[in-house]
Amino acid sequence: MGKKGWILGAVILVGGSYLVGQAVSSHIFEREFDQAIDSLNTRSDLRIERRDVEPGWFSSSGMLRITPLARNDWRATFPYRANHNVFFTSVEGEFELDFKQPQDQEEGGQTIRLTELLGADPIAWQANYHTLSGKTKGKLLLEEFSNQTSGGFIEGKGATITLNGSQDDMMLEGAIAPWSFSDKATILELAEITFASNYRQENEGKETFTQGHLALEGVQLQQPGGPEVEIDELRYEGTAELGAENLALSSRLYLSEMRVDGQPALAGDIDFSLTHIDAAAYRDFESALRQELDLYVRRHSQASTDEAFLSDRDMKAILERLEPQLLAMLANSPRLTLEKLNVTSPLLDIRSQLSGELRFTAENSQALSPAELPSLEELRRWQRHLNGQFLWQGVPALMALQLGLSLDNETIEITIDDGRVSLDGQPLSPLL
């Protein structure tokens, strides 16, 4: 073979390898995209669909549509265009959120578009998917906005949300810059809001760990005829761990200080956890609930653009059918542990701390009915399964007086036996 033949062969080989690489890259992107949507659909109360898909080796396009299951109060859409390379795919598009006021949900009322309400430009987003590592990096950006509406004037400095990681280990972070709302009588100002959430899964998604936090740097509210209210800092932290045997939840809420007309009114924090929830039963319940809601939507949706609305009666019927799975979650006798509850109020002369544990006794719990819980008689049946002990320190004098205790008694031992509450060994009147 001559020199030209070798050159031609090399060109064909390189070109063919490039085309194969493009085909493989676009195929992997489409496959991972579908798997991510399927995974989210099986573990959330959302319905995620990919519509108007136009696949291709070099580029593709479509739209993501996200709606809550069996409700029609909001809808998010993400039209996108993807450009495929051998080693990565870049995606860009816009985000829009449409929602309805509560009174309009069942009657198909007027839809409100977020960008129109804010007077904002289209919300842009972009992402990169790396073919070999399976890692994704994405960013959503809301620019500064201001708008005069019939309800008042709203303005803000924008927001940024980032998404990084893989299907098995994903980190979501965001920051909402200060914004304010005002009308003729009221002014509401919010300082920066930051949030983050990390999701990890193992054992094909059967074991998961989620950790998140939310921080609001400050709030100021002024309204006619009322006091000026200020909050310095409000933080929330929480975790959810679904293991092989148990599901455990923990939360912490912290309030730095709230002032009323410049006077310190309230501060404190609460730290608690809910543990010993049967993990296998929870997974069964989650799967069964998803199937029920999917079936409900298919039966009651009147058109492809009209979401079904789940009424209280429909929800009660679903809960009745899922009672075996719900009650099975209680098999390990769940317990609510209050690590601490600190409340300080110079305005009310309160400085109290509360800690302890409340346990649910699973014995004979199969006779209970979660669907009938609103009834007083069913509440009493559930109450008889509760046992626990708490220590209340710094009892306010007025509260001690109302409970019939000595005004000098600043510490109370609270005991709960089969739903019956005692204070320092003295039975309290039935709560229900």
PDB file of C-alpha atoms in Angstrom, residues 148-154 181-188 222-225:
ATOM      1  CA  GLN A 148     -44.705  46.265  40.466  1.00  0.00           C
ATOM      2  CA  THR A 149     -47.800  44.059  40.801  1.00  0.00           C
ATOM      3  CA  SER A 150     -51.360  44.621  41.947  1.00  0.00           C
ATOM      4  CA  GLY A 151     -50.298  43.218  45.326  1.00  0.00           C
ATOM      5  CA  GLY A 152     -47.260  45.474  45.772  1.00  0.00           C
ATOM      6  CA  PHE A 153     -43.614  45.887  44.800  1.00  0.00           C
ATOM      7  CA  ILE A 154     -41.149  42.976  44.856  1.00  0.00           C
ATOM      8  CA  PHE A 181     -41.743  42.916  49.286  1.00  0.00           C
ATOM      9  CA  SER A 182     -43.766  46.003  50.049  1.00  0.00           C
ATOM     10  CA  ASP A 183     -47.267  47.333  49.563  1.00  0.00           C
ATOM     11  CA  LYS A 184     -48.992  50.432  50.879  1.00  0.00           C
ATOM     12  CA  ALA A 185     -48.944  49.137  54.440  1.00  0.00           C
ATOM     13  CA  THR A 186     -46.432  46.301  54.880  1.00  0.00           C
ATOM     14  CA  ILE A 187     -42.693  45.890  54.292  1.00  0.00           C
ATOM     15  CA  LEU A 188     -41.037  42.448  54.418  1.00  0.00           C
ATOM     16  CA  GLN A 222     -43.101  46.223  59.433  1.00  0.00           C
ATOM     17  CA  GLN A 223     -46.877  46.517  59.300  1.00  0.00           C
ATOM     18  CA  PRO A 224     -49.334  49.267  60.244  1.00  0.00           C
ATOM     19  CA  GLY A 225     -50.811  49.064  63.697  1.00  0.00           C
TER      20      GLY A 225
END
